[in-house]
Amino acid sequence: MILNGSQIVIECLKEQGVDTVFGYPGGTILNIYDELYKNSDDINHILVSHEQGAAHAADGYARSTGKVGVCMATSGPGATNLVTGIATAYMDSVPLVAITANVAKSGLGKDSFQEIDIVGATMPITKHNFIVKEIEDLAPTLRKAFKIAKSGRPGPVLVDITKDVTANKIDFESKKPEEIKRYSDMITEDDLNTVAEMIAASKKPFILVGGGAVISEADKEVREFAQLVDAPVCDTLMGKGVIEGTNKRYTGMIGMHGTKTSNFGVTECDLLLVLGARFSDRVTGNAKKFANNASVVHIDVDPSEINKNIKADASIIGDIKEVLVRLNKLVTPQNHEDWMKHIEEMKEKYPLDLDKSKLTGPAVIDSLYNITKGDAIITTDVGQHQMWAAQFYKYSRPRQLITSGGLGTMGYGVGACIGSKMGNKDKICVNIAGDGCFRMNMNEIATATRYNIPIIQIVINNHVLGMVRQWQTLFYGKRYSNTVLNDAVDFVKISEGMGAKAYRVTTVDEFEKALKEAIELNIPCVIDAQIDEDDKVFPMVPANTAISEAFSEEDLAARGYDC
């Protein structure tokens, strides 16, 4: 059948099973939006308040569902407003297709109105990108974009389409999407046997789970693997939910704000089994002092990650789920009773500090966990609240914590929460933000109210840029340069002005009452939770020091330091 380029875009989205698109229209992409209007029964479009919100919403949709998220924007500033969201997805290996429109082919390179080389601008932050200047290339390019976004190590792909291509016509034939197979070509019997032998020889093994295990949806295989190896398990921020937060083997997060048990245990272990993690500096601390007593086994789908930050003594390259299906058949059940007892003693000795006598970040997260029975999808912005969400909510499944790990994007959470809710309408979806983050993209609350998307926004409001202030307190002589936000901004009034139900709470009881009501109302709600400006995240590892140097507030007090 003969279709124009805009019709082809819509038909290709249908081929790929896309049911929701997040975006913002403009001049060059109007033809595509006209077709979206005609196909609104098949594809739901969410008009965001800002294009960055569209990218974050598509990202949240992708992370929480495992599907490819799709966002759209017009040329020039519309396209550049997607950049932060695309970079966020790139750093965390999120499958995303961003569709932008550009000026007509004849206007390229002439400084036309709202012209930008978005392909050049996004080249370093996409898995791949394209500019489509000919109608013949449109359908093959879109199909290739989805395949690239989903295959191997996922990532964002940008497709820029000139306006004339959206209007030109060509014969179109629908095609069934290619099957995406799990990457296993580089898994060898020798590598599998080597790792199985190292496991058999180990006395003190430790398993570190990263985001790759979430992407691979390998939770069943990881839990079986941990049982076979008889090892404790820690995770990175991106690896939450692969091992249940209530599992007796689980020791908590590793790294800068990881538990002492995880940091000390990894330092003491003789074999570190790393499943889909990239050894971020926030995980390793000083890389030269990381897991020096251990042989390191690194299992990852991306060969470029092997030996990039930490030298591996053995490695297996392939999809985590596929690797563990094979490896679990080779590993004979181990018994490390003394080691597991030692880890359990450390967990009892070094618990996370939770004080519910007053409203604090940890108290908010603990109440949220209890009231939602640990079943909510939690999105976060970036900062202290993000770390508290990682520490105190016990995640039971992959894709339950949706957060910006690699890029650390303030303003990520509201859009991501909208995207998560659109992909998981049966789940309670809660975004946790600090007041500094909420200021950045709180306009997306208007998106939630426009469509009555029942997200719950919790603002942990300490009237400062909390994480930066924490560093200023500990390492910069309490010189609070530009981190105090104690002004006249009223989040309750602003949220009500955008159509949301809003609460201000100052006690644990008030918070719990507001949260229960927000869940029952099932409408967009904002809870402004007021906490002390000097609440801090502990444990903490100073930058560029060994994770074995993790300290708590009690440690600082014992040294006579007033924080």
Coordinates of N, CA and C in Angstrom, one line a residue, residues 376-488:
A376 N 5.3 -1.7 45.7 CA 5.2 -0.5 44.8 C 6.4 -0.5 43.9
I377 N 6.2 0.2 42.7 CA 7.3 0.6 41.9 C 7.8 1.9 42.4
I378 N 9.1 2.0 42.7 CA 9.7 3.2 43.3 C 10.6 3.9 42.3
T379 N 10.3 5.1 41.9 CA 11.2 5.9 41.1 C 11.8 6.9 42.0
T380 N 13.0 7.4 41.7 CA 13.7 8.4 42.5 C 14.3 9.5 41.6
D381 N 14.6 10.6 42.2 CA 15.5 11.5 41.6 C 16.9 11.2 42.2
V382 N 17.8 12.1 42.4 CA 19.2 11.8 42.7 C 19.6 12.6 43.9
G383 N 20.2 11.9 44.9 CA 20.7 12.6 46.1 C 20.5 11.7 47.3
Q384 N 20.4 12.4 48.5 CA 20.2 11.6 49.7 C 19.0 10.7 49.7
H385 N 17.9 11.3 49.2 CA 16.6 10.5 49.2 C 16.8 9.2 48.3
Q386 N 17.6 9.3 47.3 CA 17.8 8.2 46.4 C 18.5 7.1 47.2
M387 N 19.5 7.5 47.9 CA 20.3 6.5 48.7 C 19.4 5.9 49.8
W388 N 18.6 6.7 50.5 CA 17.7 6.2 51.5 C 16.7 5.2 50.9
A389 N 16.2 5.5 49.6 CA 15.3 4.6 48.9 C 16.0 3.3 48.6
A390 N 17.3 3.3 48.3 CA 18.1 2.1 48.0 C 18.3 1.3 49.3
Q391 N 18.5 2.0 50.4 CA 18.9 1.3 51.7 C 17.7 0.7 52.4
F392 N 16.5 1.4 52.4 CA 15.5 1.1 53.3 C 14.2 0.5 52.7
Y393 N 14.1 0.5 51.4 CA 13.0 -0.2 50.8 C 13.5 -1.6 50.3
K394 N 12.8 -2.6 50.7 CA 13.3 -4.0 50.4 C 12.7 -4.5 49.1
Y395 N 13.4 -4.4 48.1 CA 12.9 -4.7 46.7 C 12.9 -6.2 46.6
S396 N 11.8 -6.7 46.0 CA 11.6 -8.2 45.9 C 11.7 -8.7 44.5
R397 N 11.8 -7.8 43.5 CA 11.8 -8.2 42.1 C 12.6 -7.2 41.2
P398 N 13.1 -7.6 40.1 CA 13.7 -6.7 39.2 C 12.7 -5.7 38.7
R399 N 13.2 -4.5 38.2 CA 12.4 -3.5 37.6 C 11.5 -2.8 38.6
Q400 N 11.8 -2.9 39.9 CA 11.0 -2.3 40.9 C 11.6 -0.9 41.4
L401 N 12.9 -0.8 41.3 CA 13.5 0.5 41.6 C 13.9 1.1 40.3
I402 N 13.4 2.3 40.0 CA 13.7 3.0 38.7 C 14.4 4.3 39.1
T403 N 15.7 4.3 38.7 CA 16.5 5.5 39.2 C 17.7 5.7 38.3
S404 N 18.1 7.0 38.2 CA 19.2 7.3 37.4 C 20.5 7.0 38.1
G405 N 21.2 6.0 37.7 CA 22.5 5.6 38.4 C 23.7 6.2 37.8
G406 N 24.0 6.0 36.5 CA 25.2 6.4 35.9 C 25.4 7.9 35.8
L407 N 24.3 8.5 35.2 CA 24.4 10.0 35.0 C 24.0 10.8 36.2
G408 N 23.2 10.2 37.1 CA 22.8 10.9 38.3 C 22.0 12.2 38.0
T409 N 20.8 12.0 37.3 CA 20.1 13.1 36.7 C 19.1 13.6 37.7
M410 N 19.3 14.8 38.2 CA 18.3 15.5 39.0 C 17.1 15.9 38.1
G411 N 15.9 15.7 38.6 CA 14.7 16.0 37.7 C 14.2 14.8 37.0
Y412 N 14.9 13.7 37.2 CA 14.5 12.4 36.4 C 13.2 11.8 36.9
G413 N 12.9 11.9 38.2 CA 11.9 11.1 38.8 C 10.4 11.2 38.4
V414 N 9.9 12.5 38.3 CA 8.5 12.6 38.0 C 8.2 12.0 36.6
G415 N 8.9 12.3 35.6 CA 8.7 11.8 34.3 C 8.8 10.3 34.3
A416 N 9.9 9.7 35.0 CA 10.0 8.3 35.1 C 8.9 7.6 35.8
C417 N 8.3 8.3 36.8 CA 7.2 7.7 37.5 C 5.9 7.7 36.6
I418 N 5.7 8.7 35.8 CA 4.6 8.7 34.9 C 4.8 7.6 33.9
G419 N 6.0 7.4 33.3 CA 6.2 6.3 32.4 C 6.1 5.0 33.0
S420 N 6.5 4.8 34.3 CA 6.4 3.5 35.0 C 4.9 3.2 35.2
K421 N 4.1 4.2 35.6 CA 2.7 4.0 35.8 C 2.0 3.6 34.5
M422 N 2.3 4.3 33.4 CA 1.7 4.0 32.1 C 2.0 2.5 31.7
G423 N 3.1 2.0 32.1 CA 3.5 0.6 31.7 C 3.0 -0.4 32.8
N424 N 2.6 0.1 33.9 CA 2.2 -0.8 35.0 C 1.0 -0.3 35.8
K425 N -0.1 -0.3 35.1 CA -1.3 0.4 35.7 C -1.8 -0.3 36.9
D426 N -1.4 -1.5 37.1 CA -1.9 -2.2 38.3 C -1.1 -2.0 39.5
K427 N 0.0 -1.3 39.4 CA 0.9 -1.1 40.5 C 0.9 0.3 41.1
I428 N 1.1 0.4 42.4 CA 1.3 1.7 43.0 C 2.7 2.2 42.5
C429 N 2.7 3.5 42.0 CA 4.0 4.0 41.5 C 4.2 5.3 42.3
V430 N 5.4 5.3 43.0 CA 5.8 6.4 43.9 C 7.1 7.0 43.4
N431 N 7.1 8.3 43.3 CA 8.4 9.0 43.0 C 8.9 9.7 44.3
I432 N 10.2 9.4 44.6 CA 10.8 10.0 45.8 C 11.8 11.1 45.3
A433 N 11.7 12.3 45.7 CA 12.6 13.4 45.3 C 13.0 14.2 46.5
G434 N 14.1 14.9 46.4 CA 14.4 15.9 47.3 C 13.9 17.2 46.8
D435 N 13.9 18.3 47.6 CA 13.3 19.5 47.2 C 14.1 20.1 46.0
G436 N 15.4 19.9 46.0 CA 16.2 20.4 44.9 C 15.9 19.8 43.6
C437 N 15.7 18.5 43.6 CA 15.3 17.8 42.4 C 13.9 18.1 41.9
F438 N 13.0 18.2 42.9 CA 11.6 18.4 42.5 C 11.4 19.8 41.8
R439 N 12.2 20.7 42.2 CA 12.2 22.0 41.5 C 12.5 21.9 40.0
M440 N 13.3 21.0 39.7 CA 13.8 20.9 38.3 C 12.7 20.5 37.3
N441 N 11.9 19.5 37.6 CA 10.9 19.1 36.7 C 9.6 18.9 37.3
M442 N 9.2 19.7 38.3 CA 7.9 19.5 39.0 C 6.8 19.9 38.1
N443 N 7.1 20.5 36.9 CA 6.0 20.9 36.0 C 5.4 19.6 35.4
E444 N 6.1 18.4 35.5 CA 5.4 17.2 35.0 C 4.3 16.7 35.9
I445 N 4.1 17.3 37.1 CA 2.9 17.0 37.9 C 1.7 17.4 37.1
A446 N 1.8 18.5 36.3 CA 0.7 18.9 35.4 C 0.4 17.9 34.4
T447 N 1.4 17.2 33.9 CA 1.2 16.1 33.0 C 0.4 15.0 33.6
A448 N 0.7 14.6 34.9 CA 0.0 13.6 35.6 C -1.4 14.0 35.8
T449 N -1.7 15.2 36.2 CA -3.1 15.7 36.4 C -3.8 15.8 35.1
R450 N -3.2 16.2 34.0 CA -3.9 16.3 32.7 C -4.5 15.0 32.3
Y451 N -3.8 13.9 32.6 CA -4.3 12.6 32.2 C -4.8 11.8 33.4
N452 N -4.8 12.4 34.5 CA -5.2 11.7 35.8 C -4.4 10.4 36.0
I453 N -3.1 10.5 35.8 CA -2.2 9.4 36.0 C -1.9 9.4 37.5
P454 N -2.4 8.4 38.3 CA -2.3 8.4 39.7 C -1.0 8.1 40.3
I455 N 0.0 8.9 40.1 CA 1.3 8.7 40.8 C 1.3 9.4 42.1
I456 N 2.2 9.0 43.0 CA 2.3 9.6 44.3 C 3.8 10.2 44.3
Q457 N 3.8 11.5 44.5 CA 5.1 12.2 44.6 C 5.4 12.6 46.0
I458 N 6.5 12.0 46.6 CA 7.0 12.3 47.9 C 8.2 13.2 47.8
V459 N 8.1 14.4 48.4 CA 9.2 15.3 48.4 C 9.8 15.3 49.8
I460 N 11.0 14.7 49.9 CA 11.8 14.7 51.2 C 12.5 16.1 51.3
N461 N 11.8 17.0 52.0 CA 12.1 18.4 51.9 C 12.9 18.8 53.1
N462 N 14.2 19.0 52.9 CA 15.1 19.5 54.0 C 15.6 21.0 53.7
H463 N 15.0 21.6 52.7 CA 15.3 23.0 52.3 C 16.7 23.3 52.0
V464 N 17.4 22.2 51.6 CA 18.8 22.4 51.2 C 19.1 21.3 50.0
L465 N 20.2 21.5 49.4 CA 20.7 20.5 48.4 C 21.4 19.5 49.3
G466 N 20.7 18.4 49.8 CA 21.1 17.6 50.9 C 22.4 16.9 50.7
M467 N 22.6 16.2 49.6 CA 23.8 15.5 49.4 C 25.1 16.4 49.3
V468 N 24.9 17.5 48.6 CA 26.0 18.4 48.4 C 26.3 19.0 49.8
R469 N 25.3 19.4 50.6 CA 25.5 19.9 51.9 C 26.2 18.9 52.8
Q470 N 25.9 17.6 52.7 CA 26.5 16.6 53.4 C 28.0 16.6 53.2
W471 N 28.4 16.7 51.9 CA 29.8 16.8 51.5 C 30.4 18.1 52.1
Q472 N 29.7 19.2 52.0 CA 30.2 20.4 52.5 C 30.4 20.4 54.0
T473 N 29.6 19.7 54.7 CA 29.7 19.5 56.2 C 30.9 18.6 56.5
L474 N 31.1 17.5 55.8 CA 32.1 16.6 56.2 C 33.5 16.9 55.6
F475 N 33.5 17.6 54.4 CA 34.8 17.8 53.7 C 35.1 19.2 53.3
Y476 N 34.2 20.1 53.6 CA 34.4 21.5 53.1 C 34.2 22.5 54.3
G477 N 34.5 22.1 55.5 CA 34.5 23.0 56.6 C 33.1 23.7 56.8
K478 N 32.0 23.0 56.5 CA 30.7 23.6 56.7 C 30.5 24.9 56.0
R479 N 31.2 25.1 54.8 CA 30.9 26.3 54.0 C 29.8 25.9 53.0
Y480 N 28.6 26.4 53.3 CA 27.4 26.0 52.5 C 27.2 26.9 51.3
S481 N 28.1 26.7 50.4 CA 28.0 27.6 49.2 C 26.9 27.2 48.3
N482 N 25.9 28.0 48.2 CA 24.7 27.8 47.2 C 24.0 26.5 47.4
T483 N 23.9 26.0 48.6 CA 23.1 24.8 48.8 C 21.9 25.0 49.7
V484 N 21.6 26.2 50.2 CA 20.5 26.5 51.0 C 19.3 26.9 50.2
L485 N 18.2 26.2 50.3 CA 17.0 26.5 49.5 C 15.8 27.0 50.4
N486 N 16.1 27.6 51.5 CA 15.1 28.0 52.4 C 14.5 29.3 52.0
D487 N 13.6 29.2 51.0 CA 13.0 30.4 50.4 C 11.4 30.3 50.5
A488 N 10.7 31.1 49.7 CA 9.3 31.2 49.9 C 8.5 30.2 49.0

